[in-house]
Short mmCIF file of C-alpha atoms in Angstrom, two decimals:
data_model
loop_
_atom_site.label_atom_id
_atom_site.label_comp_id
_atom_site.label_asym_id
_atom_site.label_seq_id
_atom_site.Cartn_x
_atom_site.Cartn_y
_atom_site.Cartn_z
CA SER A 1 112.00 108.31 75.74
CA ALA A 2 113.95 105.24 76.00
CA VAL A 3 117.45 104.16 74.29
CA ILE A 4 118.06 100.47 72.71
CA SER A 5 121.40 98.86 72.91
CA GLN A 6 122.12 95.64 70.61
CA LYS A 7 124.80 93.18 70.42
CA PRO A 8 126.42 92.26 68.48
CA SER A 9 126.14 94.96 66.03
CA ARG A 10 127.27 92.87 62.99
CA ASP A 11 128.38 89.41 62.78
CA ILE A 12 129.46 86.70 60.10
CA CYS A 13 128.62 82.95 60.49
CA GLN A 14 128.61 79.98 58.92
CA ARG A 15 125.83 77.92 57.94
CA GLY A 16 124.30 75.71 60.53
CA THR A 17 125.21 77.45 63.57
CA SER A 18 123.05 79.80 65.60
CA LEU A 19 123.57 83.50 66.75
CA THR A 20 122.01 85.13 69.94
CA ILE A 21 121.26 88.79 69.55
CA GLN A 22 120.98 90.73 72.83
CA CYS A 23 118.33 93.85 73.27
CA GLN A 24 118.93 96.36 76.37
CA VAL A 25 116.76 99.39 77.26
CA ASP A 26 117.48 101.69 79.64
CA SER A 27 114.37 102.05 81.09
CA GLN A 28 111.11 99.55 81.72
CA VAL A 29 108.88 99.08 78.67
CA THR A 30 106.01 97.22 78.39
CA MET A 31 106.47 96.29 74.92
CA MET A 32 109.17 94.88 73.02
CA PHE A 33 109.45 93.34 69.75
CA TRP A 34 111.55 92.18 67.11
CA TYR A 35 111.80 92.52 63.38
CA ARG A 36 113.80 91.55 60.37
CA GLN A 37 114.84 93.75 57.72
CA GLN A 38 116.33 92.42 54.42
CA PRO A 39 118.48 93.81 52.20
CA GLY A 40 116.16 97.03 50.28
CA GLN A 41 113.30 95.88 52.23
CA SER A 42 111.14 97.22 54.94
CA LEU A 43 110.66 95.91 58.46
CA THR A 44 109.20 92.55 59.04
CA LEU A 45 107.76 91.96 62.51
CA ILE A 46 108.92 88.56 63.46
CA ALA A 47 107.62 88.33 67.13
CA THR A 48 106.47 90.02 69.74
CA ALA A 49 108.81 89.05 73.14
CA ASN A 50 106.41 88.71 76.37
CA GLN A 51 107.95 88.94 79.65
CA GLY A 52 107.84 85.85 81.62
CA SER A 53 106.07 84.01 78.87
CA GLU A 54 106.57 82.92 75.59
CA ALA A 55 106.87 85.13 72.62
CA THR A 56 103.90 85.77 70.17
CA TYR A 57 104.84 84.76 66.70
CA GLU A 58 103.90 86.39 63.32
CA SER A 59 102.89 84.17 60.56
CA GLY A 60 105.73 82.37 58.77
CA PHE A 61 108.04 82.97 61.89
CA VAL A 62 108.25 79.78 64.24
CA ILE A 63 109.82 79.26 67.72
CA ASP A 64 112.02 76.86 66.88
CA LYS A 65 113.67 79.14 64.58
CA PHE A 66 113.84 81.96 66.41
CA PRO A 67 113.59 81.45 69.62
CA ILE A 68 112.91 84.57 71.86
CA SER A 69 113.54 85.25 75.51
CA ARG A 70 112.45 87.99 77.69
CA PRO A 71 113.21 87.62 81.12
CA ASN A 72 112.33 90.94 82.57
CA LEU A 73 111.13 94.57 81.26
CA THR A 74 114.61 95.60 79.99
CA PHE A 75 116.25 92.59 78.50
CA SER A 76 115.33 90.48 75.75
CA THR A 77 117.19 87.94 73.26
CA LEU A 78 116.74 86.54 70.12
CA THR A 79 118.57 83.56 68.68
CA VAL A 80 118.68 82.46 64.67
CA SER A 81 118.94 79.15 64.95
CA ASN A 82 120.42 76.72 62.30
CA MET A 83 121.37 79.62 59.86
CA SER A 84 121.48 79.46 56.28
CA PRO A 85 122.60 82.28 53.64
CA GLU A 86 118.52 83.36 53.50
CA ASP A 87 118.84 84.41 57.19
CA SER A 88 121.49 87.04 56.10
CA SER A 89 119.48 90.22 57.57
CA ILE A 90 119.43 93.30 59.82
CA TYR A 91 117.64 92.22 62.80
CA LEU A 92 116.24 95.14 64.94
CA CYS A 93 114.66 95.20 68.04
CA SER A 94 112.36 98.05 69.81
CA GLY A 95 110.63 98.66 72.49
CA GLY A 96 107.64 101.02 73.95
CA GLU A 97 104.11 101.14 75.09
CA GLN A 98 101.57 100.15 73.13
CA GLY A 99 99.87 103.01 70.37
CA ASN A 100 102.67 105.07 71.36
CA GLU A 101 106.32 105.69 69.61
CA GLN A 102 108.33 102.54 69.42
CA PHE A 103 112.10 103.25 69.97
CA PHE A 104 114.52 101.06 68.06
CA GLY A 105 117.71 99.67 68.40
CA PRO A 106 120.42 100.47 66.09
CA GLY A 107 120.34 96.51 64.52
CA THR A 108 122.57 93.80 64.24
CA ARG A 109 123.90 93.05 60.88
CA LEU A 110 124.01 89.43 60.20
CA THR A 111 125.74 87.65 57.30
CA VAL A 112 125.39 83.92 56.94
CA LEU A 113 128.11 82.28 54.55
CA SER B 1 95.73 94.78 56.66
CA GLN B 2 97.50 96.60 59.01
CA GLN B 3 99.91 97.86 56.34
CA GLY B 4 100.04 101.06 55.13
CA GLU B 5 100.89 102.21 51.57
CA GLU B 6 103.18 104.75 51.14
CA ASP B 7 103.07 106.94 48.23
CA PRO B 8 105.17 107.96 46.02
CA GLN B 9 107.70 105.21 46.49
CA ALA B 10 110.50 107.19 45.67
CA LEU B 11 110.76 111.12 45.88
CA SER B 12 113.80 113.29 44.58
CA ILE B 13 114.25 116.99 45.39
CA GLN B 14 116.69 119.73 45.63
CA GLU B 15 117.70 121.37 48.97
CA GLY B 16 115.18 123.96 50.02
CA GLU B 17 112.12 122.32 48.25
CA ASN B 18 109.00 120.83 50.18
CA ALA B 19 108.80 116.95 50.19
CA THR B 20 104.87 115.60 50.54
CA MET B 21 104.41 111.97 51.12
CA ASN B 22 101.45 110.15 51.54
CA CYS B 23 99.91 107.38 53.30
CA SER B 24 96.73 105.35 53.25
CA TYR B 25 95.15 102.58 55.09
CA LYS B 26 92.21 100.03 54.33
CA THR B 27 91.78 99.34 57.85
CA SER B 28 90.44 102.30 60.47
CA ILE B 29 93.24 104.26 61.78
CA ASN B 30 93.89 105.01 65.71
CA ASN B 31 97.29 106.66 66.27
CA LEU B 32 99.30 107.10 63.07
CA GLN B 33 103.22 107.40 63.44
CA TRP B 34 105.64 108.57 61.13
CA TYR B 35 109.40 107.00 61.18
CA ARG B 36 112.55 107.89 59.72
CA GLN B 37 115.35 105.49 58.71
CA ASN B 38 118.84 106.46 57.15
CA SER B 39 122.00 104.79 57.30
CA GLY B 40 123.61 106.78 59.76
CA ARG B 41 120.99 107.06 62.80
CA GLY B 42 118.89 103.90 62.15
CA LEU B 43 114.98 104.31 62.65
CA VAL B 44 113.59 106.96 64.40
CA HIS B 45 110.38 108.07 65.57
CA LEU B 46 109.39 111.59 63.95
CA ILE B 47 105.92 112.31 65.03
CA LEU B 48 102.62 110.58 66.23
CA ILE B 49 99.21 112.04 65.18
CA ARG B 50 96.03 110.75 67.31
CA SER B 51 92.73 110.02 65.71
CA ASN B 52 91.18 113.02 67.21
CA GLU B 53 93.75 115.25 65.41
CA ARG B 54 93.16 116.55 62.04
CA GLU B 55 96.76 118.39 61.85
CA LYS B 56 100.41 118.45 63.64
CA HIS B 57 103.40 120.29 63.59
CA SER B 58 106.83 119.45 64.84
CA GLY B 59 109.90 121.71 63.75
CA ARG B 60 109.93 121.40 60.05
CA LEU B 61 107.78 118.44 60.05
CA ARG B 62 103.56 118.76 59.18
CA VAL B 63 101.32 116.03 59.44
CA THR B 64 97.63 115.93 58.55
CA LEU B 65 95.37 112.85 59.25
CA ASP B 66 91.91 111.73 57.60
CA THR B 67 90.12 109.08 59.21
CA SER B 68 87.34 109.36 56.68
CA LYS B 69 89.57 108.46 53.99
CA LYS B 70 91.98 106.92 55.95
CA SER B 71 95.05 108.60 54.89
CA SER B 72 97.64 110.80 56.17
CA SER B 73 100.38 113.20 54.91
CA LEU B 74 103.89 113.57 56.07
CA LEU B 75 105.08 117.50 54.57
CA ILE B 76 108.97 118.37 55.23
CA THR B 77 109.47 121.78 54.54
CA ALA B 78 112.72 123.38 53.31
CA SER B 79 114.47 120.11 53.20
CA ARG B 80 117.94 119.45 53.71
CA ALA B 81 120.44 116.68 52.19
CA ALA B 82 120.48 115.39 55.99
CA ASP B 83 116.77 114.78 55.36
CA THR B 84 117.70 111.93 52.81
CA ALA B 85 116.08 108.82 54.42
CA SER B 86 113.14 106.38 53.93
CA TYR B 87 109.83 107.28 55.64
CA PHE B 88 107.39 105.11 56.84
CA CYS B 89 103.70 105.49 58.14
CA VAL B 90 102.55 103.23 61.30
CA ASN B 91 98.99 102.68 62.22
CA SER B 92 99.80 102.07 65.64
CA GLY B 93 96.00 101.49 67.10
CA TYR B 94 97.08 97.54 67.09
CA SER B 95 99.07 96.08 69.77
CA THR B 96 101.76 95.59 67.34
CA LEU B 97 103.28 98.06 64.40
CA THR B 98 103.60 96.71 60.74
CA PHE B 99 105.35 98.92 58.58
CA GLY B 100 104.88 99.61 54.95
CA LYS B 101 107.27 99.78 52.00
CA GLY B 102 107.86 103.08 52.62
CA THR B 103 108.86 106.88 50.70
CA MET B 104 112.63 107.02 49.68
CA LEU B 105 113.46 110.71 49.94
CA LEU B 106 116.68 112.02 47.91
CA VAL B 107 117.03 115.38 49.12
CA SER B 108 120.17 116.52 46.64
CA PRO B 109 122.31 119.89 47.65
#
């Protein structure tokens, strides 16, 4: 199994600013993902964080808005850029091996004023 | 669509009763996973059932899989208040996991 931590756990930000969320896994994993979960909703996949290359974004999400880094097999960051109140959400990262269980971080609760 | 559809959307039962929730897909099912999410423990993996398996047990959980009907069910026996959570089925036969809307289970003492 893998244990995933995220920083920060929550933040309140002003519109127009950017926030970088860190995701750390306690062991190497092949796959890492970033999700968004808006209040009362299910999880929506933002992108697959690829180690050493550009992330793969899902429809409706773009790199300029959600730049992602993954420098190695245990760490990834997601930046929410030029934030607006519509970006208020919980952001979760996950890691694991393809086809097997994914381990999720506790989430980052973002509020944009 | 890779997204599963859980049914019912909400389920309310008393402690000690069994809870059954179902999941259906429009695409073929490879490995199917069930996850639970509650406010206290976040999103947690419950069980994975592979496409060549028909039934799997884990503690008070029993999962069935019918690949011909593209459906799965999750049974929680002797439910407890701590089982109150949202439950999601995920078809993990693809490189990414797509979550449906889930079943919200409320177990009352």
